PDB file of C-alpha atoms in Angstrom:
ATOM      1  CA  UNK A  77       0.000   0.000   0.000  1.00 49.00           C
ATOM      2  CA  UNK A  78       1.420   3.389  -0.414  1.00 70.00           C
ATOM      3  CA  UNK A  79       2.318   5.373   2.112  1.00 86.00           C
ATOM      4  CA  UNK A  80      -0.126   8.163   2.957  1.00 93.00           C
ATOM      5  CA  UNK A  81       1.366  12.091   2.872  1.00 96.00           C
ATOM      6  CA  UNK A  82       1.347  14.478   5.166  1.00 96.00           C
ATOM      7  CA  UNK A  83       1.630  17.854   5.477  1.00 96.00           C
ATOM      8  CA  UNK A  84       3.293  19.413   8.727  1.00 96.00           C
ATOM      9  CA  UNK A  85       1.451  23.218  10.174  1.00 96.00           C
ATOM     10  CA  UNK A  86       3.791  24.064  12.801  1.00 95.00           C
ATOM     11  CA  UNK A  87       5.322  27.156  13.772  1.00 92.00           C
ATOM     12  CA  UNK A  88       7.717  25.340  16.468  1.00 93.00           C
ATOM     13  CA  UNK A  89      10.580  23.894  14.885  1.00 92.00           C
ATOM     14  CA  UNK A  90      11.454  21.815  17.659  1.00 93.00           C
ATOM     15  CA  UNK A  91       7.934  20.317  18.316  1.00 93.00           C
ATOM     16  CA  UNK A  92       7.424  20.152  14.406  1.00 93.00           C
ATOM     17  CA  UNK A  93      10.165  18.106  14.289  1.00 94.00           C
ATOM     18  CA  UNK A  94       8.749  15.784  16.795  1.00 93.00           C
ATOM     19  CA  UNK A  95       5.596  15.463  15.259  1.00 94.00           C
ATOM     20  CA  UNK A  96       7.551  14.739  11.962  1.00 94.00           C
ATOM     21  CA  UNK A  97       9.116  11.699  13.832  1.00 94.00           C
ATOM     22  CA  UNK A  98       5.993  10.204  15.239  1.00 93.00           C
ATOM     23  CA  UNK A  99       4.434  10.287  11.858  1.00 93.00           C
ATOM     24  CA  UNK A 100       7.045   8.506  10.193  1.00 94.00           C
ATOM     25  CA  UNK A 101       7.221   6.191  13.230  1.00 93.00           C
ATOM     26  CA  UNK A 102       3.390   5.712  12.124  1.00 92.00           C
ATOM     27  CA  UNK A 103       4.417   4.513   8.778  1.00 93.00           C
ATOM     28  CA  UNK A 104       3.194   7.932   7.131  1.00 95.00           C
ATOM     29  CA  UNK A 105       5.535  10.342   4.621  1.00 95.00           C
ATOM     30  CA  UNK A 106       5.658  13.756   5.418  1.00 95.00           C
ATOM     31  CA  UNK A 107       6.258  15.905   2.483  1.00 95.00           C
ATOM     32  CA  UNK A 108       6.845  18.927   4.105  1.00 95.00           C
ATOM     33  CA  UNK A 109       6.327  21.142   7.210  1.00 95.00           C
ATOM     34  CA  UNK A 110       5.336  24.675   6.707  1.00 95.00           C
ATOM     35  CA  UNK A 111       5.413  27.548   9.515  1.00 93.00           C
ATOM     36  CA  UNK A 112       2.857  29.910   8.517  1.00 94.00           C
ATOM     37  CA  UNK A 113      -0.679  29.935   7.310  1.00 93.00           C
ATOM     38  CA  UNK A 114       0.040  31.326   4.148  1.00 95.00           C
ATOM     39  CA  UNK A 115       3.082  28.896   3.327  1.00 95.00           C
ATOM     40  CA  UNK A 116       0.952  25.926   4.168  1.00 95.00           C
ATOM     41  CA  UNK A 117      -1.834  26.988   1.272  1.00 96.00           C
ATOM     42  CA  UNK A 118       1.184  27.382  -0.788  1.00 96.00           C
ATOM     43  CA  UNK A 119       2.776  23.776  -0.068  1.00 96.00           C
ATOM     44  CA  UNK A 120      -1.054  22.153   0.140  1.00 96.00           C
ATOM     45  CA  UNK A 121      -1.406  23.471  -3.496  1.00 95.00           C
ATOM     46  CA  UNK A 122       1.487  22.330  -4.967  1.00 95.00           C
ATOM     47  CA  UNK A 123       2.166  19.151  -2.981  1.00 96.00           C
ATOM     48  CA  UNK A 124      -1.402  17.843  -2.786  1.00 95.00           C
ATOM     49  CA  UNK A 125      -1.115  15.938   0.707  1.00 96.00           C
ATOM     50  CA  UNK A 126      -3.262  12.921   1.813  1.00 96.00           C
ATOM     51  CA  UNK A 127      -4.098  15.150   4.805  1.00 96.00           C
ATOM     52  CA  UNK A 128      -2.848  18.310   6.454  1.00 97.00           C
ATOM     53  CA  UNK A 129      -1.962  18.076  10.667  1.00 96.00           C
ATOM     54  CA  UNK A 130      -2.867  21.617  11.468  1.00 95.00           C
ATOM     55  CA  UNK A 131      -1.564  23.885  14.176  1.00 94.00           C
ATOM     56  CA  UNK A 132      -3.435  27.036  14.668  1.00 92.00           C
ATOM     57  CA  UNK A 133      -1.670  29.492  16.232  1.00 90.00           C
ATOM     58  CA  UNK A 134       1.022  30.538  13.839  1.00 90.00           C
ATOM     59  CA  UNK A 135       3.303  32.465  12.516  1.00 85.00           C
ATOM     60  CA  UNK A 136       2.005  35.527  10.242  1.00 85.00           C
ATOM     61  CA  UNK A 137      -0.878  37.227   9.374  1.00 89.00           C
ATOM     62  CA  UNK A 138      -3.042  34.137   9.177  1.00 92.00           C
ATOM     63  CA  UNK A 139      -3.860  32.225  11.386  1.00 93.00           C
ATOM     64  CA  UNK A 140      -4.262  27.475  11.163  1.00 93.00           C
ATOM     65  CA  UNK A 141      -8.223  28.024  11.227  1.00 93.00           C
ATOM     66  CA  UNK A 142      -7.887  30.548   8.168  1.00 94.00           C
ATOM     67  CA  UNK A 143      -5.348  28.662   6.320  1.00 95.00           C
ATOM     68  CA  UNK A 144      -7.236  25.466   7.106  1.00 94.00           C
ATOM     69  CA  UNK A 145     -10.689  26.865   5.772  1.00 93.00           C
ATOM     70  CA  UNK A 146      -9.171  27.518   2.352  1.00 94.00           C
ATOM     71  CA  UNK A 147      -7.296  23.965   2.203  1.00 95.00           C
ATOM     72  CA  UNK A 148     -10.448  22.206   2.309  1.00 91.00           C
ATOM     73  CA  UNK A 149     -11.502  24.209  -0.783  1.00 91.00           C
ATOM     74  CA  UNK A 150      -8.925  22.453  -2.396  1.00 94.00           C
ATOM     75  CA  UNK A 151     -10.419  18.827  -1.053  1.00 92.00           C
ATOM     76  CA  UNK A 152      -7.677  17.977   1.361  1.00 95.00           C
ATOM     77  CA  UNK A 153      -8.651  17.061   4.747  1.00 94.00           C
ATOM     78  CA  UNK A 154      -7.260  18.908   7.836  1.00 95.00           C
ATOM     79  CA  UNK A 155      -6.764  17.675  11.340  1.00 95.00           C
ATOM     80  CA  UNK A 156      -6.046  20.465  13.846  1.00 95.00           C
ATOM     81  CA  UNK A 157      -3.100  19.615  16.469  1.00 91.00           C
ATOM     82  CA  UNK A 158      -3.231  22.511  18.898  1.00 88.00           C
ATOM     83  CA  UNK A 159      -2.724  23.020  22.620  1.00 87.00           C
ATOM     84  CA  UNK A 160      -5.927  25.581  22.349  1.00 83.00           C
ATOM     85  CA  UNK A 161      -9.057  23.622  24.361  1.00 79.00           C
ATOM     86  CA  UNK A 162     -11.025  26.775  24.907  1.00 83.00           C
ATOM     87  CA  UNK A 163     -14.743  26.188  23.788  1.00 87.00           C
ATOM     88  CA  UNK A 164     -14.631  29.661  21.685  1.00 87.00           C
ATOM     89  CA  UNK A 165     -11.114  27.959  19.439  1.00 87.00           C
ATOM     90  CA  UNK A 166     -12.820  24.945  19.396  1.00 88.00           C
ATOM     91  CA  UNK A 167     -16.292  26.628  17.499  1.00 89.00           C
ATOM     92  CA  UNK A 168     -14.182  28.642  15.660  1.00 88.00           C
ATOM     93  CA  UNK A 169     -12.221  25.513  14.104  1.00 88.00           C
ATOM     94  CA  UNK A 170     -15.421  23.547  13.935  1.00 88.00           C
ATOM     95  CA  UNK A 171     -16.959  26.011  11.369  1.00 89.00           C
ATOM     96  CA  UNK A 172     -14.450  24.292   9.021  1.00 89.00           C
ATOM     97  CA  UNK A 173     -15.121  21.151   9.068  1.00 89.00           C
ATOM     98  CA  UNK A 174     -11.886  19.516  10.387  1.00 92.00           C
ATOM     99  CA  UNK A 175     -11.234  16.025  10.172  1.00 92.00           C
ATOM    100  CA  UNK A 176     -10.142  15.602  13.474  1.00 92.00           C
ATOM    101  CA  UNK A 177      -8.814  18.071  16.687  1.00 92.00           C
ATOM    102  CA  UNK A 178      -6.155  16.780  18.786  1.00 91.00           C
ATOM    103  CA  UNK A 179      -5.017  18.582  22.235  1.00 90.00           C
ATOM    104  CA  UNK A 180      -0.948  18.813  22.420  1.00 90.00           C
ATOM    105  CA  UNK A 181       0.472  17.026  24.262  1.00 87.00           C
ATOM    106  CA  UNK A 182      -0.769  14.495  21.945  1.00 87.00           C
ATOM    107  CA  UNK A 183       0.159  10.421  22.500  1.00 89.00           C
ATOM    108  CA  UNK A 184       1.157   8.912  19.148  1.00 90.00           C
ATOM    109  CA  UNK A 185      -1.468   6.503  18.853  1.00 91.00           C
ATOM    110  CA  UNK A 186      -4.453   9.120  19.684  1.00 91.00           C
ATOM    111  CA  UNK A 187      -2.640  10.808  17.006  1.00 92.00           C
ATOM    112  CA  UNK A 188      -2.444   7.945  14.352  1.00 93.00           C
ATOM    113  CA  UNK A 189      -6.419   7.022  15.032  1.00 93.00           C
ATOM    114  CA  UNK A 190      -7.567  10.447  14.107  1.00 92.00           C
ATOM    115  CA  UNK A 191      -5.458   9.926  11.085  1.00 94.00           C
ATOM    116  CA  UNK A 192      -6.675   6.808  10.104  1.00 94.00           C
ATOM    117  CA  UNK A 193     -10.056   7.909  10.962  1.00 94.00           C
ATOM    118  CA  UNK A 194      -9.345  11.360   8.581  1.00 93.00           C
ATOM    119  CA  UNK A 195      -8.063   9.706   5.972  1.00 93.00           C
ATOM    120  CA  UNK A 196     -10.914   6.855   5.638  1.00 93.00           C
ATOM    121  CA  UNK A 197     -13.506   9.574   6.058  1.00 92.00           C
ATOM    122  CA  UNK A 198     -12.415  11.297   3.079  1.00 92.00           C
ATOM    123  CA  UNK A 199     -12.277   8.782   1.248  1.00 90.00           C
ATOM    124  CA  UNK A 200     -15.882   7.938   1.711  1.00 89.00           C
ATOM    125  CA  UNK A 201     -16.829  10.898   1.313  1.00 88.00           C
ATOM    126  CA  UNK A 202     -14.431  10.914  -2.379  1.00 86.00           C
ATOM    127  CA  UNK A 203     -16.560   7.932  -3.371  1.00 84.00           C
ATOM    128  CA  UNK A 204     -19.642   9.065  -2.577  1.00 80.00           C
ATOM    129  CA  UNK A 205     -19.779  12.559  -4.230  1.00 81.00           C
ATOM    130  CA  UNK A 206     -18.035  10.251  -7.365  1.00 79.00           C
ATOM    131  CA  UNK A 207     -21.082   7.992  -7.589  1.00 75.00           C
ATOM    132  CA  UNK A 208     -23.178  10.993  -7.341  1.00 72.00           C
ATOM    133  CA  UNK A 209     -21.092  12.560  -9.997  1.00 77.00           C
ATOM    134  CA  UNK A 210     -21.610   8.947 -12.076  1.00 76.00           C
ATOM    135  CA  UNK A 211     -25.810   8.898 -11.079  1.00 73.00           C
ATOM    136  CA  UNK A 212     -25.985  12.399 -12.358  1.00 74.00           C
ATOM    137  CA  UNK A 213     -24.284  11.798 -15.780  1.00 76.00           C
ATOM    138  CA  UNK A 214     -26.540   8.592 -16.078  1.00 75.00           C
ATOM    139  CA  UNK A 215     -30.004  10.093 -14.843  1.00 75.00           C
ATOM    140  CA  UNK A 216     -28.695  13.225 -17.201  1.00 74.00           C
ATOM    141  CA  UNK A 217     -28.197  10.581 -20.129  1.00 72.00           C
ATOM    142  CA  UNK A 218     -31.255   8.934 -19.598  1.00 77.00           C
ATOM    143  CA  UNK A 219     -33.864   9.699 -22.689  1.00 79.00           C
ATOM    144  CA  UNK A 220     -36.728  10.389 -20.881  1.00 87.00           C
ATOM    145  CA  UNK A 221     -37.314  12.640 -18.295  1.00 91.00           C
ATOM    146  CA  UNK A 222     -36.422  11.638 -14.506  1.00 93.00           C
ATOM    147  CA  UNK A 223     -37.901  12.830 -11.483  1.00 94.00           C
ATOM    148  CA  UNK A 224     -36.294  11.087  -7.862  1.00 93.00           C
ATOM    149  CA  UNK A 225     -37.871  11.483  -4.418  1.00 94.00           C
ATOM    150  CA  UNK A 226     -37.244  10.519  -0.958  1.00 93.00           C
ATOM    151  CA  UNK A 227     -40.036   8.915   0.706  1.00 93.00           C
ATOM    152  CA  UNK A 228     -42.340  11.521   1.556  1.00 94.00           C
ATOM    153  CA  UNK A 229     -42.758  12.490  -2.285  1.00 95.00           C
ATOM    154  CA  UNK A 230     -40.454  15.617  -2.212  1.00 96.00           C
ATOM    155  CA  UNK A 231     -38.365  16.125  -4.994  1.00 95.00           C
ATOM    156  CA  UNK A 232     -34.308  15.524  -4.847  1.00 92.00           C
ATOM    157  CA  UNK A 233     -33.427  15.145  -8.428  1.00 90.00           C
ATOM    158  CA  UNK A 234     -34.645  16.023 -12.038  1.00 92.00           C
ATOM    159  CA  UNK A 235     -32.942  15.830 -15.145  1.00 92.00           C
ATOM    160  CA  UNK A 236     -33.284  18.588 -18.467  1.00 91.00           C
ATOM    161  CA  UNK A 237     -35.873  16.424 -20.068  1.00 91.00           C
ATOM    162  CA  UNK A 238     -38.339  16.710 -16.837  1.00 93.00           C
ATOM    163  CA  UNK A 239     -37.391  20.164 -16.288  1.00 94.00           C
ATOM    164  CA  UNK A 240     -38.668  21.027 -20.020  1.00 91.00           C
ATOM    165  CA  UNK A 241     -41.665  18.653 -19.811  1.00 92.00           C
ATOM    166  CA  UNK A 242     -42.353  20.093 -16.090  1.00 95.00           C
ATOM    167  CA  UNK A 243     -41.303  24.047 -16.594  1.00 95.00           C
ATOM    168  CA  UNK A 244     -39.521  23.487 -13.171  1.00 96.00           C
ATOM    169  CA  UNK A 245     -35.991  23.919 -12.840  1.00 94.00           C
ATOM    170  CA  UNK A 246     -34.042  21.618 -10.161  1.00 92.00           C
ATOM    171  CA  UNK A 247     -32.996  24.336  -8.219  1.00 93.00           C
ATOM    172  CA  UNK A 248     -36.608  25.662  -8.094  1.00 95.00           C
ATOM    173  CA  UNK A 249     -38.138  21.853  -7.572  1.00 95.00           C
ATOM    174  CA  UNK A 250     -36.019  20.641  -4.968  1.00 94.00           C
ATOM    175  CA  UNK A 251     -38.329  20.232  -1.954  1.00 95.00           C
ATOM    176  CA  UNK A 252     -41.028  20.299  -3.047  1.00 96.00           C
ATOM    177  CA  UNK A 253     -44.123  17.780  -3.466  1.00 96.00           C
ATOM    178  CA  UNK A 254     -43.933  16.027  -6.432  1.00 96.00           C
ATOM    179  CA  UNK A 255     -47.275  16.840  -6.881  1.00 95.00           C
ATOM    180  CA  UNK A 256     -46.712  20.427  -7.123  1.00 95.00           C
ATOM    181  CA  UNK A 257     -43.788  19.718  -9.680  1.00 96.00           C
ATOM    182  CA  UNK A 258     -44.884  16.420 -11.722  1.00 96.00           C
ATOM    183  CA  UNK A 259     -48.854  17.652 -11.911  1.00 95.00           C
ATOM    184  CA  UNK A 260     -50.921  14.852 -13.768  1.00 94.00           C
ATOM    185  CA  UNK A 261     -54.377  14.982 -14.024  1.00 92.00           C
ATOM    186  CA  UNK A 262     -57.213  12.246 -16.163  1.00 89.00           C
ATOM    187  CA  UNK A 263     -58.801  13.710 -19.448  1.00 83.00           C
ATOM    188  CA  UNK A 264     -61.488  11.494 -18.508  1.00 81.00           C
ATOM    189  CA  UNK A 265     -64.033  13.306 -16.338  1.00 76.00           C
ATOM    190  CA  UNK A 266     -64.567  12.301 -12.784  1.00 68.00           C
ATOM    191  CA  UNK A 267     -61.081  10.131 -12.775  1.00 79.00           C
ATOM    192  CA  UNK A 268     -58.524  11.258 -10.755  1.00 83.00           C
ATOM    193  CA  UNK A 269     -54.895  10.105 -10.938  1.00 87.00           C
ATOM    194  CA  UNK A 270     -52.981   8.684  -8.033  1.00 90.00           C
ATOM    195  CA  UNK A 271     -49.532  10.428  -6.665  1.00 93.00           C
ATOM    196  CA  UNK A 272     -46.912   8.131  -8.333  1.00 93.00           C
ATOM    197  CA  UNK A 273     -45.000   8.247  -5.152  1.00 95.00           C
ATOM    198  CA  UNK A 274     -48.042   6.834  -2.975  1.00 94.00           C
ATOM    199  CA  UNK A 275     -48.672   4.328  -5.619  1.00 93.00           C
ATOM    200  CA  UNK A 276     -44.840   3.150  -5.391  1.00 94.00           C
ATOM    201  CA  UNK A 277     -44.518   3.071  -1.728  1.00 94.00           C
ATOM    202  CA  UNK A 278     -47.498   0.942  -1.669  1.00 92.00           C
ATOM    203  CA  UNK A 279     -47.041  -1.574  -4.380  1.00 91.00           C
ATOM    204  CA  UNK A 280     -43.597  -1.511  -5.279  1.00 90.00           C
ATOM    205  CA  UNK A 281     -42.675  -0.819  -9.259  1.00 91.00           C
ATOM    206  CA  UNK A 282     -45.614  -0.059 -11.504  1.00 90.00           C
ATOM    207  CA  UNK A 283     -45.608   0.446 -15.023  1.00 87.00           C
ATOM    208  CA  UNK A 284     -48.788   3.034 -16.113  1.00 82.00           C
ATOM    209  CA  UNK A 285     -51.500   4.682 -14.120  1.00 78.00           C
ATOM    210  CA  UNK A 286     -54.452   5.000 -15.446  1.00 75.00           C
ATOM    211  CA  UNK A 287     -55.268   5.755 -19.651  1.00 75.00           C
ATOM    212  CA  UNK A 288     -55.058   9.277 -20.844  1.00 82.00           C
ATOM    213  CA  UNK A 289     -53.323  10.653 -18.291  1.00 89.00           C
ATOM    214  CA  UNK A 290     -51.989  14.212 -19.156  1.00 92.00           C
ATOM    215  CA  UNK A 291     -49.003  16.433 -17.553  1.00 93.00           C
ATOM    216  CA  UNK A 292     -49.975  20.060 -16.614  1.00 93.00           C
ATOM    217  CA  UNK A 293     -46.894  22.140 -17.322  1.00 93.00           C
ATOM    218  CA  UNK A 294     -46.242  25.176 -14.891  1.00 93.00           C
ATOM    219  CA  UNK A 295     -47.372  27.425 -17.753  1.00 92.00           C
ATOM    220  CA  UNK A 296     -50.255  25.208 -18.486  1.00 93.00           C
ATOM    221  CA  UNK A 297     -49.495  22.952 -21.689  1.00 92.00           C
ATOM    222  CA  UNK A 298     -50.977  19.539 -21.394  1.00 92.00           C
ATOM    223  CA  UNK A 299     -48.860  16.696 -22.591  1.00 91.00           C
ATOM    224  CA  UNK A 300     -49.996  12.940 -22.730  1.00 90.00           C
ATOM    225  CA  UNK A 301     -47.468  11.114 -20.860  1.00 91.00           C
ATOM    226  CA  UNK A 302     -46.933   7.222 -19.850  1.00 90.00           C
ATOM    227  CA  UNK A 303     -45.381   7.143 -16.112  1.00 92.00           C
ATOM    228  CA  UNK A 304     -43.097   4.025 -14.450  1.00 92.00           C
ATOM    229  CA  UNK A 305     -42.332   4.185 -10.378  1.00 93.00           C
ATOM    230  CA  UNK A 306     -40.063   2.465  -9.177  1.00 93.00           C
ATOM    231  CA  UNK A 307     -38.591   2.341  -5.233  1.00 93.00           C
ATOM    232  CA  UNK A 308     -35.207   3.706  -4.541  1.00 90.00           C
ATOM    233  CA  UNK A 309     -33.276   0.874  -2.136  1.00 88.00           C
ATOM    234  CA  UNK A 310     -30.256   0.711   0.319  1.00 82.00           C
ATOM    235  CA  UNK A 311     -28.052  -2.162   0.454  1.00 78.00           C
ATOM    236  CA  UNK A 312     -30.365  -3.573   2.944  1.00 84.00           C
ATOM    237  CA  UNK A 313     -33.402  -3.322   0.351  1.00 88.00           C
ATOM    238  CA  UNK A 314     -34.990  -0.298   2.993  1.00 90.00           C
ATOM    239  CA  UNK A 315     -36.918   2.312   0.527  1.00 91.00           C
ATOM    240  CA  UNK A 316     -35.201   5.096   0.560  1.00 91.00           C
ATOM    241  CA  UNK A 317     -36.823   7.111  -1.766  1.00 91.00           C
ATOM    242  CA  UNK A 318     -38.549   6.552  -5.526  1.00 93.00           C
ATOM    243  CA  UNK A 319     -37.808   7.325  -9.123  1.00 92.00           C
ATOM    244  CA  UNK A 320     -40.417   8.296 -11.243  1.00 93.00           C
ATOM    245  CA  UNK A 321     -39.978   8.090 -14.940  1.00 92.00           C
ATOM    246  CA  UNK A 322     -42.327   9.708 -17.579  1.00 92.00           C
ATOM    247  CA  UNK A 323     -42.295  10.574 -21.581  1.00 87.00           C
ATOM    248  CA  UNK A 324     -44.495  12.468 -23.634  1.00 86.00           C
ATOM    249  CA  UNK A 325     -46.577  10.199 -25.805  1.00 80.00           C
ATOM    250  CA  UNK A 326     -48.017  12.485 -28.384  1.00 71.00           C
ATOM    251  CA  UNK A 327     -46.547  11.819 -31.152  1.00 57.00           C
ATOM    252  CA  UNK A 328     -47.697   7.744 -30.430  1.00 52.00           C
ATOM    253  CA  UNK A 329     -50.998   9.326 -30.152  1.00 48.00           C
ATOM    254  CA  UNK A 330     -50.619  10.699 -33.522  1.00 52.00           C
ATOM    255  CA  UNK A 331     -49.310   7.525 -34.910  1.00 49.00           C
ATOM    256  CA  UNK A 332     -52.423   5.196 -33.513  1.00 47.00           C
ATOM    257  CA  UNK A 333     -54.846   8.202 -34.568  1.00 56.00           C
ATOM    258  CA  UNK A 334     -53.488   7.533 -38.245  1.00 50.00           C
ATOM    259  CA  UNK A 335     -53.612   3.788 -38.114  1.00 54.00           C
ATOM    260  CA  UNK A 336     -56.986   4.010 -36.841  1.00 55.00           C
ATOM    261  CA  UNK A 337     -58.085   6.377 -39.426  1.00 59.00           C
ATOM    262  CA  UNK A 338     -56.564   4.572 -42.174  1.00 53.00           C
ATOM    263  CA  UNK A 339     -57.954   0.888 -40.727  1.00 52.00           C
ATOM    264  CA  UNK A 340     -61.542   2.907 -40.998  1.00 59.00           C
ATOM    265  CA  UNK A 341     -60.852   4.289 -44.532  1.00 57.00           C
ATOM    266  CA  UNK A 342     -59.625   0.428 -45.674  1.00 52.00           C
ATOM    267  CA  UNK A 343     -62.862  -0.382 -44.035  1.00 45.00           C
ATOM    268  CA  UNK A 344     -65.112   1.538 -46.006  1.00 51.00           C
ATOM    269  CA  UNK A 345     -63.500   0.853 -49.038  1.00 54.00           C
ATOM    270  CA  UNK A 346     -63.496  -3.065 -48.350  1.00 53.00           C
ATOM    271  CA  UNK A 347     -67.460  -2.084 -48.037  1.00 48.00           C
ATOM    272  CA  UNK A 348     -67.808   0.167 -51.076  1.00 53.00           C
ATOM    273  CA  UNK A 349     -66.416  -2.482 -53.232  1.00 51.00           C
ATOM    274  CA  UNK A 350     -68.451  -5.365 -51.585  1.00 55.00           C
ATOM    275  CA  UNK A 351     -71.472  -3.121 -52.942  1.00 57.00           C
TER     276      UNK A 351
END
């Protein structure tokens, strides 16, 4: 396995030095150690560590919490080692998100499980916003229009198709009942059509409501749509949510209205002829 990299923040040289030799004790590399807050956004940048060990009172105009706040932009994870306890250092490192925060005098292997901890974290966290990245290129893909909810029907995701056929964008949608979003209605009188999300959380995967249902756009076109639900699971096959999948069916309308009319015009042909 390769060895994980660190970055040193420490403004001490003589307890940087020892923090350097416990790392490497730990079996970690440690790339570099800066001093200040604005050297250590310099090194993070250009030496891309596995994780930053942040002191943060330093040297300089900035101080770790500020340099730490703007290494995190750059997706590396930060663990504070300070000898600050005080509850108002403490909220102000919090706001940042840190990994870990370690009190000096620190024993090596309280040290190495925040690390480990850190490190396995972010790399959760890596895969996680990567499969997102991966479900949003696929739902994006996808030829007809998406709509996902969690399990109380408000919407999480949409892709372009089902923000044109809707006239809701994402950012707008996101929240909200699907029924305010995805509003379906019956052309037949006196028929009303069933929340997909109810329908799904009841029954499990259904393919259709009812005939001649119609979507009402937010600026009021109707378009004839066929709609599959399907339940959202969890490795433990728990709903967590449902995906609702819809496409406008007009111009399959327009296709059975002409095989109809030209199976009635063949028909009174046949009949003109038997005459």
């Amino acid at each position: 396995m390769t060895e994980k990299q660190l970055l040193i923040v420490e403004d001490e040289i003589i307890v940087a030095e020892d923090i350097r030799r416990s790392a490497q004790h730990m079996g970690y590399a440690v790339l570099s150690i800066a001093s200040s807050g604005e050297e250590a956004i310099k090194k993070a940048q250009e030496l891309n560590p596995d994780l930053v060990l942040m002191d943060i009172m330093l040297n300089g105009e900035m101080n770790g919490i500020e340099a730490a706040e703007q290494i995190r932009s750059f997706n590396i994870p930060v663990i504070y080692l300070t000898a600050y306890s005080d509850e108002r250092t403490f909220e102000r490192a919090k706001i940042t998100e840190p990994f870990g925060y370690v009190i000096k005098p620190f024993k090596e292997r309280e040290l190495q499980i925040n690390i480990e901890i850190a490190l396995y974290k972010h790399e959760m966290e890596k895969k996680l916003k990567e499969s997102k990245q991966w479900l949003s290129a696929i739902i994006n893909g996808i030829g007809d229009a998406v709509i996902a909810t969690d399990t109380g029907g408000l919407v999480n995701v949409m892709n372009p198709i089902a923000e044109v056929l809707t006239g809701w964008k994402l950012g707008e949608a996101s929240g909200k009942p699907i029924a305010e979003v995805f509003n379906i209605i019956s052309e037949e009188k006196g028929r009303e059509v069933e929340n997909p999300v109810s329908k799904v959380m009841r029954e499990g995967s259904f393919y259709g409501l009812i005939e001649h249902t119609v979507l009402v756009s937010r600026g009021g076109a109707k378009i004839p749509v066929d709609i599959i639900g399907s339940p959202i699971k969890d490795e433990n096959e728990n709903v967590i949510g449902v995906v609702v999948i819809f496409y406008d069916i007009i111009e399959r309308q327009r296709t059975e209205e002409a095989l109809k009319m030209s199976a009635m015009s063949s028909f009174k042909e046949g009949v003109a002829v038997m005459r």
